[in-house]
Coordinates of C-alpha atoms and ligand atoms in Angstrom, one line a residue:
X1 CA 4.5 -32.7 -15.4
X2 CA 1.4 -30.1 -15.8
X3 CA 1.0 -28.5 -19.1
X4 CA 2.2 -24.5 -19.3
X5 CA 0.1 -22.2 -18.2
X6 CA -2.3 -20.3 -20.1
X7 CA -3.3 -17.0 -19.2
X8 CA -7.2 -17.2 -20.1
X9 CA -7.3 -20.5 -19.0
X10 CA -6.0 -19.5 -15.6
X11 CA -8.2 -16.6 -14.7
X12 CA -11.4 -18.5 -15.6
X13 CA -10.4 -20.7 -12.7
X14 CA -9.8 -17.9 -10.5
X15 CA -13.0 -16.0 -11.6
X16 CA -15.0 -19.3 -10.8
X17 CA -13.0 -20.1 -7.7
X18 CA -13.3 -16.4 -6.5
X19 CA -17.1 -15.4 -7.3
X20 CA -17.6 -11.3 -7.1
X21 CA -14.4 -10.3 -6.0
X22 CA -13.5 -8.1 -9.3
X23 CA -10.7 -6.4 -6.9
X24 CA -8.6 -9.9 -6.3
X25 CA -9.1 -10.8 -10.0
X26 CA -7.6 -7.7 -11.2
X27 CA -4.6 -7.8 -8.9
X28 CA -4.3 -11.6 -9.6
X29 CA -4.3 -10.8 -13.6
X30 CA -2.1 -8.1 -13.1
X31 CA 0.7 -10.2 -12.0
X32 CA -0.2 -13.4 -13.8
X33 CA 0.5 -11.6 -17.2
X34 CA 3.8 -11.4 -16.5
X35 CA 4.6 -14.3 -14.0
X36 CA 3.1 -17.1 -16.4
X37 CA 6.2 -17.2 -19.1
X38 CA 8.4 -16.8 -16.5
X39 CA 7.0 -19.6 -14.8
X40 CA 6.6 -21.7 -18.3
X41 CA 10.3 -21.0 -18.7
X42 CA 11.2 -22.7 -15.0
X43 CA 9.4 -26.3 -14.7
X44 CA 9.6 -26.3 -11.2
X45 CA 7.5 -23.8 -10.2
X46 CA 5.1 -25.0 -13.1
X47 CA 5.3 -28.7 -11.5
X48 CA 4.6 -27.5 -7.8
X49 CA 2.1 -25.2 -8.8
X50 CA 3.5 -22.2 -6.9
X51 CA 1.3 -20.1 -9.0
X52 CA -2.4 -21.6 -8.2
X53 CA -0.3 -22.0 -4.1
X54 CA 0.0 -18.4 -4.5
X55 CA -3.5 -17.3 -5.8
X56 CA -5.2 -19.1 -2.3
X57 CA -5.0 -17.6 0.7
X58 CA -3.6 -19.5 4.0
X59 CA -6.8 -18.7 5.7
X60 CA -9.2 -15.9 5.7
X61 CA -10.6 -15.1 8.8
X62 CA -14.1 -13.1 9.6
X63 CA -15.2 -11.9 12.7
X64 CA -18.4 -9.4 14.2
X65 CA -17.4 -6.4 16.1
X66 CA -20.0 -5.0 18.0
X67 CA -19.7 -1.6 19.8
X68 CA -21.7 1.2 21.3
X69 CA -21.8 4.9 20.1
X70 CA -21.7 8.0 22.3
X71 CA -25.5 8.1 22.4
X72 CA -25.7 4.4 23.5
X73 CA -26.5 2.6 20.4
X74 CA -25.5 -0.3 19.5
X75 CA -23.2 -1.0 15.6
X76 CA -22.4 -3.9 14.0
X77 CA -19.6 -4.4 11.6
X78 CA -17.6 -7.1 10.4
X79 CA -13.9 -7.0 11.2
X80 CA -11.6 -9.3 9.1
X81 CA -7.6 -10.8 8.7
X82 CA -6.6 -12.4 5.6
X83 CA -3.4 -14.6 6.1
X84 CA -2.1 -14.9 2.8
X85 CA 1.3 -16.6 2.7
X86 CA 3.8 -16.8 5.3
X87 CA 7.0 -18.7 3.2
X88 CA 9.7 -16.4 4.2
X89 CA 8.1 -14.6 7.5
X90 CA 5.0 -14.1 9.7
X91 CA 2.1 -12.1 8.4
X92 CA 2.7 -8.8 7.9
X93 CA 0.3 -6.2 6.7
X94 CA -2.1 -3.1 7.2
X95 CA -5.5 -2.6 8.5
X96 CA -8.2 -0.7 6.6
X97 CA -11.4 0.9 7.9
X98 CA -13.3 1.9 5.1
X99 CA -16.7 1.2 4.7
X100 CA -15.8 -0.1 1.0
X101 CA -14.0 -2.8 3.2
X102 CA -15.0 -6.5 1.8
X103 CA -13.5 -9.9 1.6
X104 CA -12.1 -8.8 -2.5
X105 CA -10.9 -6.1 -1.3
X106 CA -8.3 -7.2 1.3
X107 CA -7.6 -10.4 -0.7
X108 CA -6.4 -8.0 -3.9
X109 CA -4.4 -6.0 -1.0
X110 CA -2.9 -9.5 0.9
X111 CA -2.1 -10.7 -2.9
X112 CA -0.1 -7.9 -3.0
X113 CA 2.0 -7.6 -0.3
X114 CA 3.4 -11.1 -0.8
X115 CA 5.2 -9.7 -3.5
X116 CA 5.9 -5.9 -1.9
X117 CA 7.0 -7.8 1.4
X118 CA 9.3 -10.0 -0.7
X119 CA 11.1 -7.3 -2.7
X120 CA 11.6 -5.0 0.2
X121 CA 14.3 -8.4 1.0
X122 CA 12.8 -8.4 4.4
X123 CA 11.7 -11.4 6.4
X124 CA 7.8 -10.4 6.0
X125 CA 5.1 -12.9 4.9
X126 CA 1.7 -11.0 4.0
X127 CA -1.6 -10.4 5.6
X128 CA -4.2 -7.7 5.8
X129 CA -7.2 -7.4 7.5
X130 CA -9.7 -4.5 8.3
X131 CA -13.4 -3.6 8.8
X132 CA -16.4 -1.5 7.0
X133 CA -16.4 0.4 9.7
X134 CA -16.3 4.1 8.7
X135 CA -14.4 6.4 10.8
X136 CA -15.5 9.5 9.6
X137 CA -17.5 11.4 11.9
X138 CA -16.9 9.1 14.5
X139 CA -15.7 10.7 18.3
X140 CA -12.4 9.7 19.2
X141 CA -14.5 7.5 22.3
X142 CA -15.9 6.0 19.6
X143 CA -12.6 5.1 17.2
X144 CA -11.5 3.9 21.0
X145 CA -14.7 1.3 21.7
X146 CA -14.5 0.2 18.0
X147 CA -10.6 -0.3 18.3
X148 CA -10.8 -2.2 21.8
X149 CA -13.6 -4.3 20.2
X150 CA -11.5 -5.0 17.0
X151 CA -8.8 -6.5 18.9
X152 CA -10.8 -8.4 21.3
X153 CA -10.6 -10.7 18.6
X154 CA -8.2 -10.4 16.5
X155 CA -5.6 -10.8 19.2
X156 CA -6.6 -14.5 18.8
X157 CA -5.1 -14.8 15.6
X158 CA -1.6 -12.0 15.6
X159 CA 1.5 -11.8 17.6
X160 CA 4.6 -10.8 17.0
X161 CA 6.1 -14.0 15.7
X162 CA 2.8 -14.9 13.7
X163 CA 1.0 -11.9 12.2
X164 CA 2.1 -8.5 12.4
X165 CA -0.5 -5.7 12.0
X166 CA -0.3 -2.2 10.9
X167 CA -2.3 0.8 9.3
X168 CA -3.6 1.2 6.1
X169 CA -6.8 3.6 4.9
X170 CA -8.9 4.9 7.7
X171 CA -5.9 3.5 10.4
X172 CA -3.2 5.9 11.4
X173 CA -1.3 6.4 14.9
X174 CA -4.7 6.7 16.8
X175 CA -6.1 3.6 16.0
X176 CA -2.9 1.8 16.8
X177 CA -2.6 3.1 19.7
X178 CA -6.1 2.2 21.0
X179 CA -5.4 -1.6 19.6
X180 CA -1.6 -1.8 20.7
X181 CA -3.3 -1.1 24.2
X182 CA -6.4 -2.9 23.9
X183 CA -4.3 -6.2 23.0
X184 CA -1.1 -5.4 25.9
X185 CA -4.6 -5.0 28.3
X186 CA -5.6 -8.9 26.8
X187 CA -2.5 -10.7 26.7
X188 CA -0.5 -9.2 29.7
X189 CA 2.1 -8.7 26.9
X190 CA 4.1 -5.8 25.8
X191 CA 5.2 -7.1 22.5
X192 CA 5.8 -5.3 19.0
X193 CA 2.4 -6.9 17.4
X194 CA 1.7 -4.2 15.5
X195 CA 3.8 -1.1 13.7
X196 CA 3.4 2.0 13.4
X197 CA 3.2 2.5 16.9
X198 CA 4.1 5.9 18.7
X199 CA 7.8 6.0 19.9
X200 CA 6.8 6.1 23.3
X201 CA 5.7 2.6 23.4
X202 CA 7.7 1.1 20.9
X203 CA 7.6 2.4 17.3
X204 CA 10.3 3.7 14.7
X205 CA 11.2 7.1 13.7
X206 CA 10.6 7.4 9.4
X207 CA 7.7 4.9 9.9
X208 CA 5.2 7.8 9.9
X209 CA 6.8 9.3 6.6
X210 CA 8.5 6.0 4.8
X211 CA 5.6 5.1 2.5
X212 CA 5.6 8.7 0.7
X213 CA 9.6 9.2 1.1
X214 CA 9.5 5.9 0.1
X215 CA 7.5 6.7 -3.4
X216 CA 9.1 9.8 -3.9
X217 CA 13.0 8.1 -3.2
X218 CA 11.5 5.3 -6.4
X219 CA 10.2 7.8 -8.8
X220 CA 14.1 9.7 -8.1
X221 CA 15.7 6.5 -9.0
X222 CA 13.6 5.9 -12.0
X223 CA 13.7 9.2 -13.6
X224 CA 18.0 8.8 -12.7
X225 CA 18.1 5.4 -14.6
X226 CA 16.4 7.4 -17.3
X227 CA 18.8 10.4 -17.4
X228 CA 16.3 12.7 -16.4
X229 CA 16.5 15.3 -13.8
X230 CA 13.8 15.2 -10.3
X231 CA 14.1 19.2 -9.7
X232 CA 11.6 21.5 -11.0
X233 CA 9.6 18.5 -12.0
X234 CA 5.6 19.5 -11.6
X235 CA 4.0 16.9 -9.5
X236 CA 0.5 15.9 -9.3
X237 CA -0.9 14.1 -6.0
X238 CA -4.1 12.1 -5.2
X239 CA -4.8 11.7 -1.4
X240 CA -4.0 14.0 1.2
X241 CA -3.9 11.4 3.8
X242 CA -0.5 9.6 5.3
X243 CA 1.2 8.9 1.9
X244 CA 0.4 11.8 -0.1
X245 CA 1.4 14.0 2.5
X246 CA 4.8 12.7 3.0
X247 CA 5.1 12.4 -0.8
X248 CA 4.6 15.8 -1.1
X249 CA 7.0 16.5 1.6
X250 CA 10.0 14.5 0.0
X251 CA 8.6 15.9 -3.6
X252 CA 9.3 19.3 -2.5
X253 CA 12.9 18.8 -0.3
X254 CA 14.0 17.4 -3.8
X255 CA 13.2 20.3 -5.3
X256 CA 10.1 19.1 -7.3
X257 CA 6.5 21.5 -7.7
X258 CA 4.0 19.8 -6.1
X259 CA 0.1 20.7 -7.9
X260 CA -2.1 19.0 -6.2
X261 CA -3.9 17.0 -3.2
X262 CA -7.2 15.5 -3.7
X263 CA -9.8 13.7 -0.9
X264 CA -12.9 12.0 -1.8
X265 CA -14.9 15.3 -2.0
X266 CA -12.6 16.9 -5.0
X267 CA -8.9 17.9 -5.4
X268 CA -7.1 21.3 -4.5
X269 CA -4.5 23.1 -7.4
X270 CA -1.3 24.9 -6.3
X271 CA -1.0 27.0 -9.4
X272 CA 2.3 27.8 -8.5
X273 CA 3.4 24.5 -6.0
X274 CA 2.6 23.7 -3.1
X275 CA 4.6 25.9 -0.3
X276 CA 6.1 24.7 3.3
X277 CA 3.3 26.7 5.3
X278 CA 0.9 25.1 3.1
X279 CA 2.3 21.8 3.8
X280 CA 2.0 22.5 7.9
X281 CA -2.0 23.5 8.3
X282 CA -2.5 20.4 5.7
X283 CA -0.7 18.1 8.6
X284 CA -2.5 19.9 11.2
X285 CA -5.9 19.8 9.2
X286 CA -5.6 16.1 8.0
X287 CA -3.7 14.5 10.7
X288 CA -4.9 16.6 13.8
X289 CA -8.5 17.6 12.8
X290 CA -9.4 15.0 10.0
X291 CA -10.8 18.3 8.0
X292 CA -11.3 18.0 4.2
X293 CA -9.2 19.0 1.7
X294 CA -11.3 22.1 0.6
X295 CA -10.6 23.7 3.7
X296 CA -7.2 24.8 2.5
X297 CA -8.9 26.9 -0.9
X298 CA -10.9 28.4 2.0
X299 CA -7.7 29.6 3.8
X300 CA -5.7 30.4 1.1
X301 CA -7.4 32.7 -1.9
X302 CA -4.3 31.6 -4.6
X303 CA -5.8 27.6 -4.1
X304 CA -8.1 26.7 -6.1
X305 CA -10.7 23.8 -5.0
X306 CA -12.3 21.5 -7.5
X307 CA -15.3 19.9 -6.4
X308 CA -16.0 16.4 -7.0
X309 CA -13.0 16.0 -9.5
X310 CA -10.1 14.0 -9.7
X311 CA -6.3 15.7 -10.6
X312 CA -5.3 13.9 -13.2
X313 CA -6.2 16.8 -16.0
X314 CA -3.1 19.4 -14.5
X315 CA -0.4 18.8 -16.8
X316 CA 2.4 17.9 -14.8
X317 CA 5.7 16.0 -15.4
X318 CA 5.1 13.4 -12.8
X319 CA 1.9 11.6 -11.3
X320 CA 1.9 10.1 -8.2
X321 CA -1.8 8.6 -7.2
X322 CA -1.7 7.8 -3.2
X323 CA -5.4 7.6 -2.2
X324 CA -6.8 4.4 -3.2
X325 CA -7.7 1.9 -6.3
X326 CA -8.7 2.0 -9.2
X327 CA -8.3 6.4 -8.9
X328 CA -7.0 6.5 -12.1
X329 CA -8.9 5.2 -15.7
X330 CA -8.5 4.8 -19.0
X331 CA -9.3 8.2 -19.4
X332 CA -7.2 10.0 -16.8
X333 CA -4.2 8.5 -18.3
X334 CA -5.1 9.1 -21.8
X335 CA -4.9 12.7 -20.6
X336 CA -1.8 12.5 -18.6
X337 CA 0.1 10.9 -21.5
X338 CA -1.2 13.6 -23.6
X339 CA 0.2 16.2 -21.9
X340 CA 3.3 15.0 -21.8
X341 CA 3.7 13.0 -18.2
X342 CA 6.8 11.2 -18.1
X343 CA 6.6 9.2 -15.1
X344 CA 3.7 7.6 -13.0
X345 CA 4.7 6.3 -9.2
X346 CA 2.3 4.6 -7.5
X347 CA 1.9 5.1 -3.6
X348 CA -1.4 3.9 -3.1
X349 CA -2.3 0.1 -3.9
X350 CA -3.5 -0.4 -7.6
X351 CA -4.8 3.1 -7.8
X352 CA -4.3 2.2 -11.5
X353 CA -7.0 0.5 -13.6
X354 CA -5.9 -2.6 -16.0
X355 CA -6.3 -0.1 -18.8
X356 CA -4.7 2.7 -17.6
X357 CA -1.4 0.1 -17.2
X358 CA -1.7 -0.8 -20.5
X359 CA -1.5 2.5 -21.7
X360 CA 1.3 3.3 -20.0
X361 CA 3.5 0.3 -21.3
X362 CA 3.0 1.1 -24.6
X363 CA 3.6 4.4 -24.4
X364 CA 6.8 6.4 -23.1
X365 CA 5.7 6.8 -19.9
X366 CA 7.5 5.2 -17.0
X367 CA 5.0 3.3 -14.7
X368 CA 6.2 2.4 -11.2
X369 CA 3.6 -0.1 -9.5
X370 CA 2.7 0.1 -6.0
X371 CA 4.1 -3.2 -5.1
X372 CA 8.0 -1.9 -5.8
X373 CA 7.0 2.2 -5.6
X374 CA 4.7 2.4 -1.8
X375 CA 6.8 -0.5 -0.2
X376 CA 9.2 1.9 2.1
X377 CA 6.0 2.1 4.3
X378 CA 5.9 -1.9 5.2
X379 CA 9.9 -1.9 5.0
X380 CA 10.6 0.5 7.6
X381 CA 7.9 -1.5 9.7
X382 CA 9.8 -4.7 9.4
X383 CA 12.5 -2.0 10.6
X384 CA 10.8 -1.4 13.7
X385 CA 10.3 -5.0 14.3
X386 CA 13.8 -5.4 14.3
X387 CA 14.3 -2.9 16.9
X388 CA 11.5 -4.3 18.7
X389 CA 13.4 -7.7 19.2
X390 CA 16.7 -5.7 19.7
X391 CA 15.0 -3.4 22.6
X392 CA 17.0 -0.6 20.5
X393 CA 16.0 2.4 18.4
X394 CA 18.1 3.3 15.5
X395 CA 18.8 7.1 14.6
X396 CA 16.4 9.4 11.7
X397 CA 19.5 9.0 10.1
X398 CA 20.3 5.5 9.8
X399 CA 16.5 4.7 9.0
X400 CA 16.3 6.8 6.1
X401 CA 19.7 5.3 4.6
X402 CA 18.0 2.3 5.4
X403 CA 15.0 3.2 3.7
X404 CA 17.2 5.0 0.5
X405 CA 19.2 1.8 0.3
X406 CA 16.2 -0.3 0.0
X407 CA 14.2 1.4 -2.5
X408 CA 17.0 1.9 -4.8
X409 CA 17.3 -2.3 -4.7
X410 CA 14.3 -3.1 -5.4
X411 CA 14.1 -0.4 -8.2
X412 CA 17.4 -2.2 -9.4
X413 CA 15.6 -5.6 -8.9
X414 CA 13.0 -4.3 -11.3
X415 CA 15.4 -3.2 -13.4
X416 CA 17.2 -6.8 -13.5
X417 CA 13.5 -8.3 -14.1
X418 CA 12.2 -6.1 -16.1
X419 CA 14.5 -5.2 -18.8
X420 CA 13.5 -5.0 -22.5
X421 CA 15.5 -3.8 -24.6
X422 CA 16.0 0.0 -23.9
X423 CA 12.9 0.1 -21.9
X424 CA 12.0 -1.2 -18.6
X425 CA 9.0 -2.9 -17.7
X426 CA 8.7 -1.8 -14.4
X427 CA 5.3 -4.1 -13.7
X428 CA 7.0 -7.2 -15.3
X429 CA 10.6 -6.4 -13.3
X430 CA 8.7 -6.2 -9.5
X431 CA 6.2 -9.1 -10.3
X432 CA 9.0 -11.9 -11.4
X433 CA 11.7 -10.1 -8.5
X434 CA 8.9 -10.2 -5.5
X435 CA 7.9 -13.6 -6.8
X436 CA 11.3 -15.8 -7.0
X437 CA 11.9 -15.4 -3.2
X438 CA 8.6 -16.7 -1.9
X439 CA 8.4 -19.1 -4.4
X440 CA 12.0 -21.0 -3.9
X441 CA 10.7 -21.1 -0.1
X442 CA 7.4 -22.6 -1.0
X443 CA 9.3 -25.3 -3.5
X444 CA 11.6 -26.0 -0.5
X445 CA 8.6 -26.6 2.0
X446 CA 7.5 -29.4 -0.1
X447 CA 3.8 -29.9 -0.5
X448 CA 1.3 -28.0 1.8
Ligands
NDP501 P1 -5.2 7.6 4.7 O1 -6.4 7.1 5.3 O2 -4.2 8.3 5.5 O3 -5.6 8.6 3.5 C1 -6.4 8.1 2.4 C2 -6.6 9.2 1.4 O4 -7.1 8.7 0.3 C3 -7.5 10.3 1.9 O5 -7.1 11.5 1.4 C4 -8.8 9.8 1.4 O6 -9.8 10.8 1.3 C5 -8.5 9.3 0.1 N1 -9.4 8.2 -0.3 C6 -9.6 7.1 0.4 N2 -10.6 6.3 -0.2 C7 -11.0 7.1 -1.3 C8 -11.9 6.9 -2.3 N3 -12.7 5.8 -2.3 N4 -12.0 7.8 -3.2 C9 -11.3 9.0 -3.2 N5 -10.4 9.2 -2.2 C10 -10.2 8.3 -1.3 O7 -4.6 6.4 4.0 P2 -3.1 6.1 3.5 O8 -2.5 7.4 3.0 O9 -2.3 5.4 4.5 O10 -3.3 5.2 2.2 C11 -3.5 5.6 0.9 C12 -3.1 4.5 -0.1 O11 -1.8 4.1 0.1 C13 -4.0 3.2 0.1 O12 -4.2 2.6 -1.2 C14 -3.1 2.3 0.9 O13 -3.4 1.0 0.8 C15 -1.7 2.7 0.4 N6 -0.6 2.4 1.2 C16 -0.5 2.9 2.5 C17 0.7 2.6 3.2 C18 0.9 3.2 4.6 O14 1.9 3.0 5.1 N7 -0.1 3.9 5.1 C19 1.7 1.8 2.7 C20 1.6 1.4 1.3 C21 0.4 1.7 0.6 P3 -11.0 10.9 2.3 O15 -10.5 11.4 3.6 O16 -12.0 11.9 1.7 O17 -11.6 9.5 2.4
2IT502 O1 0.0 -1.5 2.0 C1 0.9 -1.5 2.8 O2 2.1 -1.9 2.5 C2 0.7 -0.9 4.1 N1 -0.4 -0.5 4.4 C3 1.7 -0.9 5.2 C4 1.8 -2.3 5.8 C5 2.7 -2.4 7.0 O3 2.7 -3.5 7.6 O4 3.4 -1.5 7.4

């Protein structure tokens, strides 16, 4: 029988097995906190070493895509798809194109899902894959060469009973659309290999809108649980890409004032919330014209633009960062408990820093992590795989029930997990939940 887990002792192996990838340690730490007295307290996962099983992924693999510009030059970038554990179902996760794209990167983001994937009670394993390829600035021929290159090989490795691609950063309906083609064109297949498609050729109504409903549907049920009330709660957003967006949306049908929207240039303040016809040209500038945030302080004289700085300083009730990681520091939510937050959500993955989390458990605030709070976007996926194998599409209506009914379990899971006392430990409650299911199948698979 191996001796318990240590915590220290742990990460110094990963450190030294996993050399400069600070993003994969931190996400591995995160969970390892909490998983490793749970699994000290259960022998069996301690004797099969589910936990180390866990850390490495199936395979990781790396690929060069080369493609040609409008002007005939020739780019090369490195495209990638990191398999990381398919116990209870194939691969399943987004794509990124960001040029911050590296092997740490998608291995913190495939770490991840395993546990996202597994909460949502879904049959999902968990994957993710992208490139540094940047496409800001790019034409839409070019997204298209870049795409059709992409998939020329990945196709090698997905399918829709092995590893099921979607979008992430950077990867929205375009790009699958270029790569649901490009990889129909290779295979002679129409299959549902990756989600998030359009509903012409195969995708699922909510998909486009779960991931911020999704947040906004957890932060209801934890502020509930709590006795509090969601209306007239002030809101502040990071991100004004897929996830903030429809997090605003859903903020605002519940009644909530949303503050702000940020992109990587600076952040935008609704002094007195967000409005509907605001919400419309920020679709049509974000989604339609891939035009920056500031454009909407240009447009409307009561917004006010803030260059080059983050939102986190608006007092506001509720904070919901949805851009990327590590968005929010030590400071920021020094600040935000200081003004009274009372609830931080999650949509993007660990936009959090370690010590911003630590702040927030030992203080009142409630602190949703991605894992539980952005998985409506990969659950309503797994949705439209279903009614990809059913040749069916379900009704708006049923999917958001669908959607409701799932994030309210897995809060409740979290709840179940992460109880203490009169407080809920949100992080320990989603880490221990997401991990029990993959890691009874992994025991049961014997040794491999
Ligand atoms: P989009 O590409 O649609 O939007 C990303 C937004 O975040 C943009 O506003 C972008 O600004 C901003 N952003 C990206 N990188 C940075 C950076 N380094 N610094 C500051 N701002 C940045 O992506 P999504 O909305 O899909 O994803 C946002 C987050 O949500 C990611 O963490 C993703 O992993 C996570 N997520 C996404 C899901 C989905 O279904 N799409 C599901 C679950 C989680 P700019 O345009 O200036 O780069
Ligand atoms: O981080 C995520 O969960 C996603 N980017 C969505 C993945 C998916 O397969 O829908």
């Amino acid at each position: 029988m191996p001796q318990p887990l240590q915590l220290e002792q742990f990460m110094q192996l990963v450190r030294q097995r996993n050399p400069h990838e600070p993003e994969f340690h931190q996400a591995v730490e995160e969970v390892a906190e909490s998983l490793i007295p749970f699994i000290n307290q259960h022998p069996r996962y301690l004797e099969h070493r589910i936990l180390e099983r866990m850390c490495e992924p199936d395979r990781a693999i790396l690929f060069r895509v080369t493609w040609e510009d409008d002007a005939g030059e020739i780019h090369v970038n490195r495209g990638y798809r990191v398999q990381f554990n398919n116990s209870i179902g194939p691969y399943k996760g987004g794509l990124r194109f960001h040029p911050t794209v590296n092997l740490s990167v998608l291995k913190f983001l495939g770490f991840e899902q395993t546990f996202k994937n597994s909460l949502t009670d879904l049959p999902m394993g968990a994957g993710k894959g992208g490139s540094d390829f940047n496409p800001k600035g790019k034409s839409d021929r070019e997204v298209m060469r870049f795409c059709q290159a992409f998939m020329s090989e990945l196709y090698h490795y997905i399918g829709e009973n092995v590893d099921i691609p979607a979008g992430d950063i950077g990867v929205g309906g375009r790009e699958i659309a270029y790569l649901f083609g490009q990889y129909k064109r290779l295979t002679h297949e129409f299959a549902g290999v990756l989600t998030g498609k359009a509903l012409e050729y195969g995708g699922s109504l909510v998909r486009l809108e779960a991931t911020g409903y999704g947040v906004v549907y957890f932060l209801k049920n934890m502020l509930e649980f709590h006795r509090m009330e969601t209306t007239g709660r002030r809101c502040v957003i990071s991100g004004s890409g897929n996830v903030a967006i429809f997090a605003a949306e859903k903020a605002m049908q519940l009644g909530m004032r949303v503050l702000t929207l940020s992109d990587s240039g600076g952040f935008v303040h609704f002094k007195k919330g967000l409005t509907a016809e605001q919400l419309a040209f920020i679709k049509q500038l974000k989604m339609l014209h891939r035009g920056r945030i500031s454009a909407v302080a240009e447009k409307y004289p009561e917004v006010e633009y803030h260059s080059g700085e983050k939102p986190w300083g608006i007092p506001c009730d509720a904070a919901l960062p949805c851009a990327t990681q590590n968005e929010l520091d030590e400071n920021d939510a020094k600040t935000l408990i200081a003004h009274g937050c009372q609830a931080v959500c999650e949509g993007a993955n660990m936009p959090c820093t370690k010590a911003a989390i630590d702040l927030f458990l030992a203080s009142a605030v409630l602190y949703a992590p991605g894992k539980a709070s952005n998985a409506g976007g990969v659950a309503v996926s797994g949705l439209e795989m279903s009614q990809n194998s059913q040749r069916l599409s379900w009704s708006r209506e049923e999917l958001d029930a669908m959607l409701r009914t799932i994030m309210r379990k897995i809060h409740d899971k979290c709840v179940r997990y992460g109880q203490e006392g009169e407080r809920v430990n949100y992080l320990k409650g989603a880490n221990i939940a997401g991990f029990v299911k993959v890691a009874d199948a992994m025991v049961a698979f014997g040794v491999m």
